[in-house]
GROMACS .gro file of C-alpha atoms in nm:
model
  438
    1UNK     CA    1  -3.666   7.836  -2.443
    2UNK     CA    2  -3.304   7.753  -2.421
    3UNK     CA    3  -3.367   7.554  -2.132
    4UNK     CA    4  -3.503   7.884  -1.943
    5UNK     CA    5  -3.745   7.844  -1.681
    6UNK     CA    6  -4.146   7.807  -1.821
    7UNK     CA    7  -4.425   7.991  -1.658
    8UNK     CA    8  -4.784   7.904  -1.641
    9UNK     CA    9  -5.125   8.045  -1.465
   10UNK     CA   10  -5.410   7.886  -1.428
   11UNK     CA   11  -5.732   7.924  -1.199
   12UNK     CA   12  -5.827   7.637  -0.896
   13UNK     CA   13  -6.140   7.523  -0.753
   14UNK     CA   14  -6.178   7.828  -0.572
   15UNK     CA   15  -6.121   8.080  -0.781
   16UNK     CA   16  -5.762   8.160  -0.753
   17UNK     CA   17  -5.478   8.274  -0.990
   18UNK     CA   18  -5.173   7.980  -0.989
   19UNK     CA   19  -4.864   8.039  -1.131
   20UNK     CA   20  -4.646   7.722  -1.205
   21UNK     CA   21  -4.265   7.747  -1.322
   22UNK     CA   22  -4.085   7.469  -1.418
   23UNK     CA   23  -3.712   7.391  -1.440
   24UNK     CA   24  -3.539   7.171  -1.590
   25UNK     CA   25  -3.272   6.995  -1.469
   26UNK     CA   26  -3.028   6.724  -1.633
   27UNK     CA   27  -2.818   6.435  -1.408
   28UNK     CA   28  -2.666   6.118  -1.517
   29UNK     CA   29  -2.662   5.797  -1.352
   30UNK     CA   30  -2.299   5.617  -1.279
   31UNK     CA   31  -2.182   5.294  -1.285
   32UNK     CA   32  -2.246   5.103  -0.911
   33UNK     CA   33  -1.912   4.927  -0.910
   34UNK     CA   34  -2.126   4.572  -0.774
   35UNK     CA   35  -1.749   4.424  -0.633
   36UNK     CA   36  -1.660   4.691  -0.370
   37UNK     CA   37  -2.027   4.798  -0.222
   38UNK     CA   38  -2.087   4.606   0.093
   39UNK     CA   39  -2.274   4.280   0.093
   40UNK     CA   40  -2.602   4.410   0.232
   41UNK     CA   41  -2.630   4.638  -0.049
   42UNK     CA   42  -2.876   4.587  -0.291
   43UNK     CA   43  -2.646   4.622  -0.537
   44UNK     CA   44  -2.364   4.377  -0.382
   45UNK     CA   45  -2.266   4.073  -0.594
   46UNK     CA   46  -2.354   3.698  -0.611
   47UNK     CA   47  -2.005   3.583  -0.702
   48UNK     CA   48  -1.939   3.247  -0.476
   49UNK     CA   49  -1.600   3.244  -0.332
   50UNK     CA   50  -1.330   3.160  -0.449
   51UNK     CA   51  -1.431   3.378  -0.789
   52UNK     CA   52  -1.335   3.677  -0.842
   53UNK     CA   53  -1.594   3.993  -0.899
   54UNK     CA   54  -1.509   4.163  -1.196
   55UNK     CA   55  -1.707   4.466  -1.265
   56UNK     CA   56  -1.876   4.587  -1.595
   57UNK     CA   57  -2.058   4.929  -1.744
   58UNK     CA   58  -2.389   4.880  -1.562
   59UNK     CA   59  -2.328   4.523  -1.402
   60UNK     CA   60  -2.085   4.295  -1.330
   61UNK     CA   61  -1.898   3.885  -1.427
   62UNK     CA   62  -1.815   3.633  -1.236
   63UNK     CA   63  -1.454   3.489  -1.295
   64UNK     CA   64  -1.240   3.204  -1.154
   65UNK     CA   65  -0.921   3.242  -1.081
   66UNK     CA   66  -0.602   3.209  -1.232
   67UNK     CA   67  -0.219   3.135  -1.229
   68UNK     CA   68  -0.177   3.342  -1.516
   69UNK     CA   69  -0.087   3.677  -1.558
   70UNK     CA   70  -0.409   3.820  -1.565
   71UNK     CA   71  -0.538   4.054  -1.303
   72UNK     CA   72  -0.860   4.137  -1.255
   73UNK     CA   73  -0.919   4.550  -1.297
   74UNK     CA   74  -0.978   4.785  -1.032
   75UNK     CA   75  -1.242   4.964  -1.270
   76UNK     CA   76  -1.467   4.860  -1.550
   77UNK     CA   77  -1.396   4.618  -1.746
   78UNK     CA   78  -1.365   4.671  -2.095
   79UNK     CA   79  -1.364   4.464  -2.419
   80UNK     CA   80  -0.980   4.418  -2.459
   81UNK     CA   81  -1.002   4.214  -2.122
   82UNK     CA   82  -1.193   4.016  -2.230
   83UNK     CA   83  -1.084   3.912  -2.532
   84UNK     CA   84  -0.737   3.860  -2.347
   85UNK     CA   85  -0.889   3.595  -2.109
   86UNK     CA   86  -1.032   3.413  -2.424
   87UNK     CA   87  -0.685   3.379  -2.522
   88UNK     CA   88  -0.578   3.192  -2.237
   89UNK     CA   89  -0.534   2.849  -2.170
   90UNK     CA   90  -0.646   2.723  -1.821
   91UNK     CA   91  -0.599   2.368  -1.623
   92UNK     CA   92  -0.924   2.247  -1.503
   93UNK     CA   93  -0.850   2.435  -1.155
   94UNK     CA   94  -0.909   2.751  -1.351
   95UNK     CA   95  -1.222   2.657  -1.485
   96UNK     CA   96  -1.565   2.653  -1.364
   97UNK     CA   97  -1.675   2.265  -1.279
   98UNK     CA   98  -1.786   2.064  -1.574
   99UNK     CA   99  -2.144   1.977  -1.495
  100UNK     CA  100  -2.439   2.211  -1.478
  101UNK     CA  101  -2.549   2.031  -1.184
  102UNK     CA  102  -2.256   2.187  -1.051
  103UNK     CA  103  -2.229   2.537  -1.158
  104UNK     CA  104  -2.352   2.767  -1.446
  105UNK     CA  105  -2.155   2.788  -1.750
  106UNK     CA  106  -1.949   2.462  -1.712
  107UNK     CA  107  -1.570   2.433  -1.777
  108UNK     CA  108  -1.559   2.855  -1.840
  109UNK     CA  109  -1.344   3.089  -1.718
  110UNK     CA  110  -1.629   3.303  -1.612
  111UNK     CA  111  -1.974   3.402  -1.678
  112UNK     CA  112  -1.931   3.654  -1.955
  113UNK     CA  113  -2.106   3.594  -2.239
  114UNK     CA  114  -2.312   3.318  -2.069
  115UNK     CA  115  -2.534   3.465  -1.803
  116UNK     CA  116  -2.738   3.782  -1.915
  117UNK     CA  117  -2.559   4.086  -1.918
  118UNK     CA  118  -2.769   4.218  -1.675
  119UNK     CA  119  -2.643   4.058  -1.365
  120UNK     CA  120  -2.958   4.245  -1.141
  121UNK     CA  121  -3.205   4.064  -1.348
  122UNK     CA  122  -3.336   3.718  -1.205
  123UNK     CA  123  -3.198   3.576  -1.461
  124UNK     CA  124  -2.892   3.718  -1.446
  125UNK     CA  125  -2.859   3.720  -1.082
  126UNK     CA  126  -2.930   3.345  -1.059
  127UNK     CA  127  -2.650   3.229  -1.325
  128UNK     CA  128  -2.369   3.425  -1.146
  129UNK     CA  129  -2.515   3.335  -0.777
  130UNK     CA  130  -2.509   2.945  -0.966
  131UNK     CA  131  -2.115   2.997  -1.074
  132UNK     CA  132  -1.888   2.729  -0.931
  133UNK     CA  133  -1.515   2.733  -0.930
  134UNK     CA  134  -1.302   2.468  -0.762
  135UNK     CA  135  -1.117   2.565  -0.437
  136UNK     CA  136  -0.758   2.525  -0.459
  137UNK     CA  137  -0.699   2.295  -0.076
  138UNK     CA  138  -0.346   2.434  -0.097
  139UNK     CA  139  -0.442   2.806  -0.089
  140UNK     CA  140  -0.770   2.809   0.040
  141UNK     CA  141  -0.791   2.910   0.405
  142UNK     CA  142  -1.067   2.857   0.697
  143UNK     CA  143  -1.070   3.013   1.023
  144UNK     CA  144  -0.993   2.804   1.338
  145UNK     CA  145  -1.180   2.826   1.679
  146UNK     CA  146  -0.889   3.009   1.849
  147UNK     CA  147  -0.960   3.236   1.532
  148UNK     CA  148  -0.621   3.124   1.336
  149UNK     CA  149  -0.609   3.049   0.948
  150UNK     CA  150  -0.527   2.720   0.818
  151UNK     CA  151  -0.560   2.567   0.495
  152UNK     CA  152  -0.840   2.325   0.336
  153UNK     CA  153  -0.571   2.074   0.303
  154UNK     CA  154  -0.447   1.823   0.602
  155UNK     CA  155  -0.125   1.823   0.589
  156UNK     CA  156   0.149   1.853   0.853
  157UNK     CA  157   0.311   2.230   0.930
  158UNK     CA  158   0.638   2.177   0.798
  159UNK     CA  159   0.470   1.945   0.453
  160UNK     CA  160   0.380   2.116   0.139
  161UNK     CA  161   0.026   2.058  -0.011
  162UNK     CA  162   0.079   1.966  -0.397
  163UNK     CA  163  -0.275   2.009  -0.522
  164UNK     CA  164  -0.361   1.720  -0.764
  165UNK     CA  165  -0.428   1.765  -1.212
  166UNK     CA  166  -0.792   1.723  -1.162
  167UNK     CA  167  -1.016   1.911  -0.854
  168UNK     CA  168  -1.261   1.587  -0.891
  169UNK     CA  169  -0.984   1.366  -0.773
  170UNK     CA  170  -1.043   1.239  -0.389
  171UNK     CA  171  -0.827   1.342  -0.174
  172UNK     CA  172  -0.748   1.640  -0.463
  173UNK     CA  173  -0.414   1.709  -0.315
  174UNK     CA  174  -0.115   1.553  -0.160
  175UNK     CA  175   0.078   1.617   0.087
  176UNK     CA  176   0.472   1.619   0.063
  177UNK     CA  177   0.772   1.647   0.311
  178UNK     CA  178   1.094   1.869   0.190
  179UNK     CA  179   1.358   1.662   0.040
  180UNK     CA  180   1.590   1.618   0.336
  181UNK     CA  181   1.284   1.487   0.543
  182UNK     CA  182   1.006   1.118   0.566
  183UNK     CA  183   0.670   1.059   0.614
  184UNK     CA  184   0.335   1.092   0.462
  185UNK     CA  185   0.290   1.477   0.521
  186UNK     CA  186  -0.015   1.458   0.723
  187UNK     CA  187  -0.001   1.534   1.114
  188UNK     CA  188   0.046   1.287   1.305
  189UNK     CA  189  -0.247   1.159   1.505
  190UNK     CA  190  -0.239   1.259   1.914
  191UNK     CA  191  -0.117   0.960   2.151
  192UNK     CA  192  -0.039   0.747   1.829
  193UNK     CA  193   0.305   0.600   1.808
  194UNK     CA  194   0.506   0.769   1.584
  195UNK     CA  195   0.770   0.499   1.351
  196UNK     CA  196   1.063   0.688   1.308
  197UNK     CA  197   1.228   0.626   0.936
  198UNK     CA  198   1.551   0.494   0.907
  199UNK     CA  199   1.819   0.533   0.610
  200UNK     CA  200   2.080   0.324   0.511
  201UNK     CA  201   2.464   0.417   0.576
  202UNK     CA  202   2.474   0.630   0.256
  203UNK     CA  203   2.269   0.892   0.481
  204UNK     CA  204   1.981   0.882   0.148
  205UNK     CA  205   1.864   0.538   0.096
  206UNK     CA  206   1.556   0.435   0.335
  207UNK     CA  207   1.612   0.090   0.484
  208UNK     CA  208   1.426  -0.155   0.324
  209UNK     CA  209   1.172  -0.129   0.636
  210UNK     CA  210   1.106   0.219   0.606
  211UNK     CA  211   1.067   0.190   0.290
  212UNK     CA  212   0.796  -0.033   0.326
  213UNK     CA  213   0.626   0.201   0.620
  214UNK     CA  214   0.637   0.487   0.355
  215UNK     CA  215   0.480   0.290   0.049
  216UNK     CA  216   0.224   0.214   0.300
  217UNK     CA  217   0.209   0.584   0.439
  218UNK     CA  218   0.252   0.467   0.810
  219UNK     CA  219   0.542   0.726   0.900
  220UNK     CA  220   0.347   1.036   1.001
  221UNK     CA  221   0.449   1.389   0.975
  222UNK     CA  222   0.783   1.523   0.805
  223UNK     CA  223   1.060   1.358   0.995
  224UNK     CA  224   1.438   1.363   0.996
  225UNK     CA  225   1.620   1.046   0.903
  226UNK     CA  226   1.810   0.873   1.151
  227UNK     CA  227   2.129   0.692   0.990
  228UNK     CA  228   2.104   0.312   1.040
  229UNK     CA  229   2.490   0.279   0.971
  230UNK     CA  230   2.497  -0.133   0.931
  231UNK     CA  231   2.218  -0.110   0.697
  232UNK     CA  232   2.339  -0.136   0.342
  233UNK     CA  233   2.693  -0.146   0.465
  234UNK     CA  234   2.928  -0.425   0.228
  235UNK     CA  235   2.937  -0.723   0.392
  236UNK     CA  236   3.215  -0.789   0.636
  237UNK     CA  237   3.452  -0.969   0.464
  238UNK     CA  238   3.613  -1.200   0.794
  239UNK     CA  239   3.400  -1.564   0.905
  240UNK     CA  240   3.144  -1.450   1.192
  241UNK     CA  241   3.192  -1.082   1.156
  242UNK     CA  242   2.947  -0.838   1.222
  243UNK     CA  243   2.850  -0.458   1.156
  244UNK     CA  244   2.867  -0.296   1.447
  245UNK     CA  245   2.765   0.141   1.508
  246UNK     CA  246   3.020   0.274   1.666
  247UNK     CA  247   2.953   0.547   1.940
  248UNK     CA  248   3.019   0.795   1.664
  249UNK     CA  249   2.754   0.626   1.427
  250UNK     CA  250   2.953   0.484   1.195
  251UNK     CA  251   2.944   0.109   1.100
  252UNK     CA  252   3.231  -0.135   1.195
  253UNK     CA  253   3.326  -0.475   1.165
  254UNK     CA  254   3.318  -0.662   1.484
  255UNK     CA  255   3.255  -1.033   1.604
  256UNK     CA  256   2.941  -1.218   1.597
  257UNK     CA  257   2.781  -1.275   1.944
  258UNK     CA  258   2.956  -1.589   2.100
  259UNK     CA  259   3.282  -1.518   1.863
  260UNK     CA  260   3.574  -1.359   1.985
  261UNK     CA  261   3.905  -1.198   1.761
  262UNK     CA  262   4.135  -1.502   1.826
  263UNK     CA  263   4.497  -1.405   1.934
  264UNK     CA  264   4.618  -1.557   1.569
  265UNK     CA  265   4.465  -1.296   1.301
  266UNK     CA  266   4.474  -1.597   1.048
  267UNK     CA  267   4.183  -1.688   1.275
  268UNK     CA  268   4.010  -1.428   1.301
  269UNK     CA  269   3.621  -1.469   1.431
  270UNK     CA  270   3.667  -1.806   1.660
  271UNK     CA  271   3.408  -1.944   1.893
  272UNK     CA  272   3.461  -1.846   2.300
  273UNK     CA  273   3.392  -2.146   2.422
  274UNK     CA  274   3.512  -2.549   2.260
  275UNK     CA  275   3.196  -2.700   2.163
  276UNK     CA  276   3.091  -3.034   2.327
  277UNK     CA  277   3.100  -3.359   2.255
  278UNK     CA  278   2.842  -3.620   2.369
  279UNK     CA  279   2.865  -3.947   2.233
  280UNK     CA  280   2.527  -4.093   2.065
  281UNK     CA  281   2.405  -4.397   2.247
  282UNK     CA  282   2.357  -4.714   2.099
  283UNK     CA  283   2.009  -4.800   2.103
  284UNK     CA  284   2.034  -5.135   2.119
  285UNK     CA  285   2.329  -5.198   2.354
  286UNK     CA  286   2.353  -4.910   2.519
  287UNK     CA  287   2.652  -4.641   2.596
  288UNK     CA  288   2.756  -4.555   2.930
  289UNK     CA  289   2.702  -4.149   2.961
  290UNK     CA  290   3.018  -4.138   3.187
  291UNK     CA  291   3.304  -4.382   3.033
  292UNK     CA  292   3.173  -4.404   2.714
  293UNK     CA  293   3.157  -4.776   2.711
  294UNK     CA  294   2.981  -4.991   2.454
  295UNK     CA  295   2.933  -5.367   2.558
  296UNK     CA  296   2.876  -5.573   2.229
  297UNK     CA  297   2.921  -5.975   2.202
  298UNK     CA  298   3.064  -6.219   1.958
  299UNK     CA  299   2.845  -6.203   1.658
  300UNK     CA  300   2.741  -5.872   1.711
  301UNK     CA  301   2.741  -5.600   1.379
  302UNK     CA  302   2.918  -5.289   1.491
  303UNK     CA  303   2.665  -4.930   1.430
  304UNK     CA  304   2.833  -4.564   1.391
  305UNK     CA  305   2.568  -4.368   1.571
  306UNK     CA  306   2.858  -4.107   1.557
  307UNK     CA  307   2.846  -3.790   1.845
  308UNK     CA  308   2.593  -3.481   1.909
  309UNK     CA  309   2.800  -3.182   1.891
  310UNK     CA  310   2.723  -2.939   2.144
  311UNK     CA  311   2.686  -2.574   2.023
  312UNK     CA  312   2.507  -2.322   1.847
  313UNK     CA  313   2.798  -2.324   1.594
  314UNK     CA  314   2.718  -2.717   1.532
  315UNK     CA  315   2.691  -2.755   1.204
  316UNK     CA  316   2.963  -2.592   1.117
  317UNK     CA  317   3.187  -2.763   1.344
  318UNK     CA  318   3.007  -3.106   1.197
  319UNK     CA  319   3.128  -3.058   0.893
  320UNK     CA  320   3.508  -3.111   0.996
  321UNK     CA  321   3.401  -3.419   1.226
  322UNK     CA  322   3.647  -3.649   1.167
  323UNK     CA  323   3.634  -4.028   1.334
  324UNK     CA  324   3.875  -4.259   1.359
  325UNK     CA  325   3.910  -4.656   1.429
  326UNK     CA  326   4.206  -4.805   1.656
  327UNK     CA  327   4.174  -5.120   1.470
  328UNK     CA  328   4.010  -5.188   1.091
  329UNK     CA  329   3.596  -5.391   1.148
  330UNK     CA  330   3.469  -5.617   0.960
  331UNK     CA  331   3.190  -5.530   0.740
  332UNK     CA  332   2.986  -5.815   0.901
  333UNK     CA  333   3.008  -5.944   1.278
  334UNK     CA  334   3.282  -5.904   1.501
  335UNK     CA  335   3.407  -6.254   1.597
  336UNK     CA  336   3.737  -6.120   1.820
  337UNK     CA  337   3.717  -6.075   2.177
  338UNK     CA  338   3.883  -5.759   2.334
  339UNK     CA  339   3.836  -5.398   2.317
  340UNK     CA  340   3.881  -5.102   2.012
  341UNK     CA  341   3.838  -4.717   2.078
  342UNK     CA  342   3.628  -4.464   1.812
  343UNK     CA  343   3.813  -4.115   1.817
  344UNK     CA  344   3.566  -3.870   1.732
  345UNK     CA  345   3.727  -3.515   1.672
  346UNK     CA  346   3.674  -3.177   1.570
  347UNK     CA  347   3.900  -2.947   1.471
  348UNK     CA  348   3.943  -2.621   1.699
  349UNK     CA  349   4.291  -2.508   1.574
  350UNK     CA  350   4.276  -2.170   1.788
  351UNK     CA  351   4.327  -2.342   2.118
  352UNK     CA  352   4.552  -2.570   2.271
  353UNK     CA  353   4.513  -2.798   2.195
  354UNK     CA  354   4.394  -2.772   1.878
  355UNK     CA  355   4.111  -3.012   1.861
  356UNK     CA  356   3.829  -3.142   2.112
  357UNK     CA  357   3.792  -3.523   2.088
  358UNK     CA  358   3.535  -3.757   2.279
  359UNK     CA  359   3.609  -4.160   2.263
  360UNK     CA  360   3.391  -4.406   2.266
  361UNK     CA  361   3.502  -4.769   2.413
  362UNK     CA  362   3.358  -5.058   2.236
  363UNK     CA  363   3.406  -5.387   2.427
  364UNK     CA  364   3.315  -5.746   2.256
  365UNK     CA  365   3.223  -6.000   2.478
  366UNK     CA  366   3.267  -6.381   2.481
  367UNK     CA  367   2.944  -6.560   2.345
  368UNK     CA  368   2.871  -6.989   2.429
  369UNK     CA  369   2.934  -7.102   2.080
  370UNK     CA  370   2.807  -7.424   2.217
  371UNK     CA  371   2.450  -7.262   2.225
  372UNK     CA  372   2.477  -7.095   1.860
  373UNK     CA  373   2.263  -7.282   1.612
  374UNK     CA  374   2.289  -7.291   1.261
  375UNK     CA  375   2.050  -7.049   1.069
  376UNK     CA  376   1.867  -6.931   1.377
  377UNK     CA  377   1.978  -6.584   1.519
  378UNK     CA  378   2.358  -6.514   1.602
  379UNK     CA  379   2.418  -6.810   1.407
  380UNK     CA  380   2.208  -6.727   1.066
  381UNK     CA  381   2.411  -6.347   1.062
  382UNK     CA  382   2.766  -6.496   1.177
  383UNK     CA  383   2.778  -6.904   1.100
  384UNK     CA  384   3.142  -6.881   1.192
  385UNK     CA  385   3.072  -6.903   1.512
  386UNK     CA  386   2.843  -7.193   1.494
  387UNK     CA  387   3.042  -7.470   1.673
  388UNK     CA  388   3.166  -7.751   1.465
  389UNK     CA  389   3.136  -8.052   1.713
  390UNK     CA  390   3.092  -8.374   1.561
  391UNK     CA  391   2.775  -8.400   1.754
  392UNK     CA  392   2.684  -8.757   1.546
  393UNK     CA  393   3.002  -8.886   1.654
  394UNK     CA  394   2.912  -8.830   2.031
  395UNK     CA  395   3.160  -8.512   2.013
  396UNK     CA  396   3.104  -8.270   2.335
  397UNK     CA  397   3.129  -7.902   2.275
  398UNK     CA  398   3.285  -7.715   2.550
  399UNK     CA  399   3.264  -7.305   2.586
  400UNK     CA  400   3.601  -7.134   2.640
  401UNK     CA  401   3.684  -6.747   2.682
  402UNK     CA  402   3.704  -6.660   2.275
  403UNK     CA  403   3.612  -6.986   2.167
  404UNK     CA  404   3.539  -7.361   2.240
  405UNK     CA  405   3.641  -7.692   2.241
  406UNK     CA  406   3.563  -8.010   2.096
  407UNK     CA  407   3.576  -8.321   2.294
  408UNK     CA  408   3.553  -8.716   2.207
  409UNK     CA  409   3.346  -9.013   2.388
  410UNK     CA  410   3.536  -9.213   2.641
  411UNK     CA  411   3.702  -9.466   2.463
  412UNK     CA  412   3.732  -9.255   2.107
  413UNK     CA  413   4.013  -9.005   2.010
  414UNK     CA  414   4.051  -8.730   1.772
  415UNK     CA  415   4.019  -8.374   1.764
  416UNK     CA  416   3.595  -8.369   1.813
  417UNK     CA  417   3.545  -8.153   1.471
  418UNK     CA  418   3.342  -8.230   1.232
  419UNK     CA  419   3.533  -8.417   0.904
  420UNK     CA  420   3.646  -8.133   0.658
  421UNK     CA  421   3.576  -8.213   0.289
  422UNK     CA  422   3.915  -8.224   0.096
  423UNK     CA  423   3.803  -8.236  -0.286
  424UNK     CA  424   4.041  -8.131  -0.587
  425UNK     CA  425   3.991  -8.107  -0.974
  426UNK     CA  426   3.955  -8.443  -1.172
  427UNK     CA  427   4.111  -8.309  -1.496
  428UNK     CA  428   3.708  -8.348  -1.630
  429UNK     CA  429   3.570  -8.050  -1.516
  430UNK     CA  430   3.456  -8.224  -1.224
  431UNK     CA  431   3.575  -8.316  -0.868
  432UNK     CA  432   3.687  -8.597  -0.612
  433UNK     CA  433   3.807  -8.677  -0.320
  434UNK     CA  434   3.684  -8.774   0.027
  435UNK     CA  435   3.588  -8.607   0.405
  436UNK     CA  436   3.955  -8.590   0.610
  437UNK     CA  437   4.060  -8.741   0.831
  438UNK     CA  438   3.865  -9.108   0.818
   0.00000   0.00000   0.00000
């Protein structure tokens, strides 16, 4: 009694006296703490990484983990832990996944108060072994072959991984270069060529090609800037000026290729070199490369086929073309013997002399008026020069230098010409009068 020891005697099989005493002795059994034993213990966990073991009074919960203040205890858990994490509010990172094709307990915080509470039972050991979290890319590290950590996420040693809202997004993170550096964030690939980014003057903009490169994530890596020092810069304000880096990197007004800073500064940007002037052939008649000659005739309609100027500056320098006549044409044909001179010139008033001419010579020769016939080629577009001869009369036409003769039978005088009709007004609204002379 009062726990003392109890004594019994009995007789065996053959016939002798057996005392039995029993004792009795109490012993409790503890708590297994199911986080810390090691995994080939019976009692080890089934928490899948990245969740966090939290144990419990006689088993133990699965939780994911969390920004948040909470920490998960070194002990037992009790109920004021609990009820603290179902006060929280988690992103879906914190959360188990949403599908229970994907994990036990969808979109909780952990397995308590979903699984069984005995997490050694099949049951129980099956829902927590079943409990998915999402692994955060940006913290979640792997173990390389030269036995060095590195993170789930791709991205470049000096880039930042920025883990997207949602762990179902693909890729579910980005990667993102420190303010004062370009690229994509993501390493670059080996023997690729790299594009280096470019910014405008400012030393912040990106030039409107890397900008392009970067929207289409070609620049690789984190990479400083270079300054592009023309790009962006205001406009320079002088005719054929430039921006130009200096050797200190900084942008500067300068000359156009071709242009040089004329000795005048009214001038400013002029061409090196006079452009050239080649006369324009007429097709027709044709124009002597080296004098510049132009043989027309009597009768003859005078073309501008004007000058090709010579330069990669020559449409600028058309625009000034100026031509000039040493005598005034007729609108129709030309019906003067001789010689006139077209003065075609451009204006170059930075050299001296200030201009660059070419002249073309346009000569009119004589034409046998004799042999012009009324309506029928030089004679239909000029009938001025269609001789007059009195040809019924027996008048002889005779070709001259410039013009032409008419000449009477033997036996006849006169002048040869054919009669010229004098008429004048009648007072009637009509006319009279008669062919001169008779």
């Amino acid at each position: 009694d009062n726990g003392a020891p109890t004594k019994k005697s009995t007789i065996d099989e053959h016939g002798r006296n057996v005392v039995t005493q029993c004792f009795e002795v109490p012993f409790t059994i503890l708590d297994v703490n199911e986080c810390t034993v090691p995994e080939t213990n019976t009692m080890a966990h089934r928490c899948h990484s990245p969740s966090h073991c939290v144990n419990t009074l006689g088993s133990y919960e699965c939780l994911c983990p969390s920004e948040s203040d909470t920490s998960v205890p070194n002990g037992v858990a009790l109920s004021n832990f609990w009820a603290q994490l179902d006060q929280e509010s988690r992103n879906a990172w914190e959360l188990s996944f949403g599908s229970s094709s994907e994990s036990s307990c969808p979109n909780s915080a952990s397995t308590h108060g979903c699984c069984d509470e005995d997490g050694h039972s099949n049951e129980g050991s099956y829902c927590r072994s079943s409990f998915r979290c999402p692994v955060d890319p940006c913290t979640q590290t792997t173990k390389t072959t030269n036995n060095k950590a590195k993170t789930a996420a791709a991205c470049a040693s000096n880039a930042f991984c920025q883990r997207s809202s949602s762990p179902l997004s693909h890729p579910n993170y980005t990667c993102q270069c420190p303010p004062n550096l370009m690229g994509n964030g993501k390493p670059c690939p080996r023997g690729g060529t790299k594009k280096e980014p470019k910014v405008k003057y400012d030393g912040r903009t990106p030039t409107e090609e890397t900008r392009r490169a970067l929207d289409a994530g070609l620049i690789c890596g984190c990479v400083e800037a270079t300054v592009d020092a023309c790009e962006g810069f205001p406009k320079c304000p002088g005719k054929h000026e430039m921006c130009t880096v200096t050797s200190s990197n900084t942008p500067h007004c300068t000359c156009q290729n071709g242009y040089v800073l004329a000795d005048d500064p009214d001038y400013g940007c002029v061409d090196e070199s006079p452009p050239l002037l080649h006369l324009r052939p007429d097709p027709t008649h044709g124009t002597d490369p080296q004098t510049g000659i132009t043989h027309l005739s009597q009768g003859d309609k005078y073309e501008e086929y004007g000058v090709d100027v010579v330069d990669d500056n020559a449409e600028e320098y058309l625009r000034s073309l100026k031509i000039a006549y040493s005598r005034p044409l007729p609108q129709g044909c030309l019906l003067d013997l001789g010689e006139f001179h077209v003065n075609y010139t451009v204006a170059t008033p930075w050299t001296s002399p200030n201009f660059v001419r070419a002249k073309r010579t346009v000569v009119i020769d004589n034409v046998n008026e004799c042999a012009v016939k009324a309506n029928v080629g030089v004679g239909a577009n000029c009938p001025e020069l269609v001789a007059m001869c009195d040809g019924e009369a027996g008048a002889r036409c005779q070709d001259e230098i410039g013009t032409y003769t008419c000449q009477c039978p033997e036996g006849t005088e006169g002048d040869g010409f054919v009669p010229i009709p004098r008429f004048r007004l009648d007072g009637k609204g009509g006319y009279v009068g008669s062919m001169v002379p008779k």
